[in-house]
Amino acid sequence: MLKIGVGARVYTLLLINFLYPSIVGEVRLGNFDVNLNVGGLAGLFVAWGGLFETVTGPWATFDLSAGYRLTNWFRVGAGVFGIVQTEYPGEFPYVIYASAKFIVNPGKKTRVVEED
């Protein structure tokens, strides 16, 4: 019902990619999934033209989303993504979005077969 993991998130904008560490938590309630991603503090800008820059600072991101699984490998949903930066405590930029997510490895279901 509850999964917690550590990884990295990658955002791609044309030829520039931004990668940063992230902690993810997911609760599955039947066909509904609720996800919370928290990450940041350090990241990498990587571009095709050779740009490779490390970005550090007092910032973090969050992404809270909920989705409905139409199949075991596809879900639709909505969420909110925001950035927290301690240098600007009065500012809290965020965006609300709709999503369609493909699940690359939906997990293997095992079936136990008993024979007498």
XYZ file of N, CA and C in Angstrom:
348
model
N 0.813 -1.194 0.000
C 0.000 0.000 0.000
C 0.861 1.265 0.000
N 1.984 1.271 0.719
C 2.880 2.427 0.776
C 4.252 2.018 0.271
N 4.778 2.793 -0.697
C 6.125 2.567 -1.222
C 6.926 3.843 -1.029
N 8.178 3.699 -0.618
C 9.082 4.840 -0.452
C 10.376 4.514 -1.182
N 10.912 5.490 -1.917
C 12.132 5.249 -2.666
C 12.979 6.497 -2.800
N 14.213 6.299 -3.224
C 15.158 7.379 -3.451
C 15.634 7.251 -4.893
N 15.765 8.382 -5.566
C 16.208 8.327 -6.953
C 16.566 9.706 -7.460
N 16.422 9.888 -8.750
C 16.702 11.173 -9.384
C 15.579 11.468 -10.356
N 15.232 12.739 -10.470
C 14.227 13.180 -11.443
C 14.936 13.937 -12.545
N 14.451 13.777 -13.755
C 15.016 14.455 -14.906
C 13.895 15.207 -15.616
N 14.131 16.489 -15.868
C 13.222 17.298 -16.674
C 13.947 17.673 -17.949
N 13.267 17.532 -19.077
C 13.869 17.817 -20.369
C 13.115 18.957 -21.039
N 13.850 19.948 -21.505
C 13.294 21.061 -22.257
C 14.127 21.211 -23.520
N 13.600 20.700 -24.613
C 14.305 20.683 -25.896
C 15.666 20.015 -25.750
N 16.752 20.780 -25.722
C 18.080 20.183 -25.671
C 18.735 20.260 -24.298
N 18.037 20.827 -23.330
C 18.603 20.991 -21.989
C 17.885 20.053 -21.023
N 18.651 19.369 -20.199
C 18.102 18.476 -19.182
C 18.508 18.970 -17.802
N 17.629 18.790 -16.831
C 17.939 19.138 -15.450
C 17.657 17.923 -14.593
N 18.661 17.472 -13.854
C 18.585 16.268 -13.034
C 18.864 16.631 -11.590
N 18.055 16.100 -10.648
C 18.306 16.354 -9.230
C 17.831 15.171 -8.392
N 18.408 14.985 -7.193
C 18.018 13.872 -6.329
C 16.610 14.075 -5.789
N 15.929 12.956 -5.514
C 14.545 13.032 -5.078
C 14.198 11.855 -4.169
N 13.290 12.109 -3.256
C 12.693 11.068 -2.411
C 11.226 10.990 -2.810
N 10.727 9.788 -3.033
C 9.344 9.619 -3.484
C 8.590 8.701 -2.539
N 7.350 9.054 -2.295
C 6.436 8.215 -1.532
C 5.167 8.025 -2.341
N 4.630 6.810 -2.358
C 3.415 6.533 -3.119
C 2.482 5.678 -2.288
N 1.230 6.079 -2.269
C 0.183 5.300 -1.613
C -0.779 4.853 -2.699
N -1.077 3.572 -2.727
C -2.017 3.039 -3.718
C -3.281 2.581 -3.007
N -4.389 3.160 -3.423
C -5.704 2.841 -2.865
C -6.581 2.321 -3.998
N -6.545 1.024 -4.231
C -7.267 0.459 -5.369
C -6.647 0.956 -6.653
N -7.438 1.597 -7.496
C -6.926 2.152 -8.751
C -6.423 3.578 -8.608
N -6.525 4.162 -7.432
C -6.025 5.517 -7.201
C -4.621 5.476 -6.615
N -3.741 6.343 -7.143
C -2.379 6.488 -6.637
C -2.194 7.922 -6.180
N -1.553 8.105 -5.037
C -1.174 9.436 -4.559
C 0.336 9.426 -4.402
N 1.028 10.384 -5.052
C 2.486 10.453 -5.050
C 2.958 11.767 -4.462
N 4.032 11.705 -3.673
C 4.704 12.903 -3.180
C 6.187 12.752 -3.471
N 6.740 13.705 -4.222
C 8.171 13.757 -4.514
C 8.745 15.003 -3.877
N 9.829 14.847 -3.149
C 10.545 15.981 -2.565
C 12.001 15.833 -2.966
N 12.576 16.897 -3.496
C 13.956 16.801 -3.946
C 14.611 18.156 -4.012
N 15.827 18.150 -4.536
C 16.525 19.403 -4.734
C 17.823 19.491 -3.965
N 18.143 20.698 -3.551
C 19.373 21.087 -2.866
C 20.585 21.076 -3.789
N 20.595 20.189 -4.774
C 21.684 20.155 -5.751
C 21.140 19.564 -7.035
N 21.716 19.959 -8.151
C 21.260 19.433 -9.427
C 22.294 19.653 -10.507
N 22.010 19.131 -11.692
C 22.905 19.255 -12.839
C 22.120 19.733 -14.055
N 22.654 20.756 -14.732
C 22.169 21.139 -16.048
C 23.063 20.444 -17.057
N 22.465 19.726 -17.983
C 23.225 19.046 -19.028
C 22.581 19.395 -20.364
N 23.387 19.808 -21.351
C 22.862 20.172 -22.666
C 23.690 19.525 -23.760
N 23.086 19.400 -24.927
C 23.766 18.801 -26.071
C 24.977 19.609 -26.495
N 24.963 20.898 -26.303
C 26.065 21.741 -26.741
C 27.263 21.732 -25.817
N 27.290 20.858 -24.843
C 28.435 20.760 -23.950
C 28.251 21.455 -22.613
N 27.127 22.119 -22.398
C 26.880 22.771 -21.115
C 26.704 21.711 -20.041
N 27.461 21.831 -18.990
C 27.386 20.909 -17.862
C 27.639 21.748 -16.626
N 26.606 22.053 -15.876
C 26.742 22.967 -14.754
C 26.078 22.380 -13.515
N 26.773 22.452 -12.392
C 26.217 22.017 -11.115
C 25.521 23.191 -10.450
N 24.320 22.941 -9.959
C 23.526 23.975 -9.306
C 23.272 23.537 -7.864
N 23.717 24.332 -6.909
C 23.452 24.039 -5.504
C 22.866 25.286 -4.855
N 22.258 25.107 -3.702
C 21.703 26.252 -3.002
C 20.579 25.853 -2.067
N 20.042 26.827 -1.394
C 18.973 26.561 -0.417
C 17.607 26.475 -1.094
N 17.431 25.515 -1.977
C 16.163 25.350 -2.664
C 15.745 23.883 -2.627
N 14.468 23.666 -2.761
C 13.926 22.315 -2.826
C 12.677 22.347 -3.686
N 12.300 21.200 -4.213
C 11.092 21.085 -5.019
C 10.136 20.103 -4.362
N 8.879 20.242 -4.685
C 7.910 19.233 -4.275
C 6.952 18.994 -5.430
N 6.411 17.815 -5.478
C 5.440 17.451 -6.504
C 4.446 16.506 -5.853
N 3.220 16.963 -5.687
C 2.153 16.150 -5.108
C 1.140 15.885 -6.206
N 0.889 14.615 -6.497
C -0.043 14.276 -7.563
C -0.922 13.106 -7.159
N -2.065 13.020 -7.821
C -2.990 11.898 -7.647
C -3.404 11.440 -9.030
N -3.555 10.150 -9.190
C -3.913 9.622 -10.497
C -4.804 8.404 -10.384
N -5.455 8.097 -11.469
C -6.322 6.927 -11.560
C -5.741 5.983 -12.608
N -5.513 4.742 -12.219
C -4.950 3.738 -13.127
C -6.053 3.198 -14.035
N -5.935 3.518 -15.317
C -6.863 2.960 -16.296
C -6.471 1.529 -16.637
N -5.166 1.267 -16.671
C -4.621 -0.079 -16.847
C -3.465 -0.217 -15.856
N -2.809 -1.357 -15.855
C -1.685 -1.567 -14.957
C -0.462 -0.740 -15.366
N -0.448 -0.193 -16.590
C 0.713 0.542 -17.094
C 0.404 1.979 -17.492
N -0.833 2.472 -17.281
C -1.190 3.834 -17.689
C -2.162 4.455 -16.690
N -1.876 5.714 -16.314
C -2.800 6.419 -15.417
C -2.922 7.880 -15.815
N -4.055 8.469 -15.489
C -4.316 9.889 -15.724
C -4.525 10.547 -14.368
N -4.165 11.837 -14.277
C -4.305 12.490 -12.983
C -4.040 13.974 -13.043
N -3.805 14.541 -11.872
C -3.518 15.963 -11.723
C -2.564 16.126 -10.551
N -1.891 17.282 -10.514
C -0.949 17.509 -9.424
C -0.553 18.960 -9.319
N 0.323 19.209 -8.361
C 0.880 20.543 -8.155
C 2.386 20.387 -7.951
N 3.162 21.227 -8.658
C 4.612 21.234 -8.564
C 5.038 22.608 -8.082
N 5.947 22.657 -7.114
C 6.395 23.946 -6.603
C 7.854 23.938 -6.216
N 8.378 25.151 -6.015
C 9.770 25.344 -5.616
C 9.790 26.166 -4.340
N 10.578 25.718 -3.381
C 10.765 26.438 -2.124
C 12.203 26.924 -2.092
N 12.401 28.223 -1.863
C 13.750 28.770 -1.773
C 13.822 29.648 -0.533
N 14.766 29.328 0.353
C 14.846 30.043 1.631
C 15.335 31.477 1.483
N 15.992 31.817 0.368
C 16.464 33.188 0.171
C 15.316 34.156 -0.128
N 14.177 33.623 -0.598
C 13.006 34.442 -0.920
C 11.784 33.863 -0.209
N 11.677 34.062 1.115
C 10.604 33.410 1.876
C 9.199 33.881 1.495
N 9.059 35.056 0.915
C 7.741 35.557 0.539
C 7.252 35.045 -0.805
N 8.099 34.351 -1.548
C 7.734 33.856 -2.868
C 7.613 32.342 -2.837
N 6.575 31.837 -3.502
C 6.313 30.397 -3.515
C 5.735 30.007 -4.877
N 6.586 29.949 -5.901
C 6.067 29.626 -7.232
C 5.627 28.165 -7.329
N 4.484 27.963 -7.959
C 3.977 26.610 -8.155
C 3.156 26.576 -9.442
N 2.881 25.382 -9.928
C 2.061 25.190 -11.116
C 1.166 23.972 -10.889
N -0.080 24.084 -11.306
C -1.029 22.969 -11.253
C -1.074 22.359 -12.650
N -1.071 21.033 -12.733
C -1.005 20.383 -14.034
C -1.905 19.153 -14.105
N -2.247 18.756 -15.323
C -2.907 17.489 -15.608
C -1.859 16.568 -16.210
N -2.000 15.270 -15.986
C -0.954 14.363 -16.460
C -1.523 13.070 -17.025
N -0.721 12.463 -17.864
C -0.932 11.109 -18.357
C 0.413 10.414 -18.157
N 0.457 9.399 -17.330
C 1.721 8.750 -16.991
C 1.729 7.298 -17.466
N 2.821 6.950 -18.136
C 3.051 5.573 -18.537
C 3.972 4.947 -17.500
N 3.625 3.801 -17.007
C 4.409 3.114 -15.992
C 5.277 2.083 -16.709
N 6.600 2.299 -16.667
C 7.523 1.463 -17.430
C 7.568 0.046 -16.885
N 7.643 -0.123 -15.574
C 7.687 -1.447 -14.965
C 6.548 -1.537 -13.960
N 5.358 -1.942 -14.391
C 4.213 -1.933 -13.496
C 4.267 -2.982 -12.398
N 5.278 -3.781 -12.381
C 5.404 -4.803 -11.336
C 4.868 -6.136 -11.830
N 5.483 -7.154 -11.333
C 5.067 -8.489 -11.745
C 4.093 -9.034 -10.711
N 3.008 -9.569 -11.206
C 2.066 -10.233 -10.320
C 2.402 -11.710 -10.331
N 2.532 -12.265 -9.167
C 2.841 -13.685 -9.096
C 1.562 -14.448 -8.788
N 1.460 -15.592 -9.351
C 0.293 -16.426 -9.129
C 0.763 -17.761 -8.582
N 0.184 -18.156 -7.496
C 0.552 -19.420 -6.872
C -0.396 -20.505 -7.379
N 0.174 -21.539 -7.907
C -0.607 -22.661 -8.412
C -0.309 -23.865 -7.517
N -1.351 -24.433 -6.966
C -1.173 -25.612 -6.115
C -1.732 -26.824 -6.825
N -0.995 -27.909 -6.745
C -1.452 -29.162 -7.332
C -1.482 -30.221 -6.237
N -2.490 -31.038 -6.265
C -2.594 -32.152 -5.291
C -2.149 -33.443 -5.912
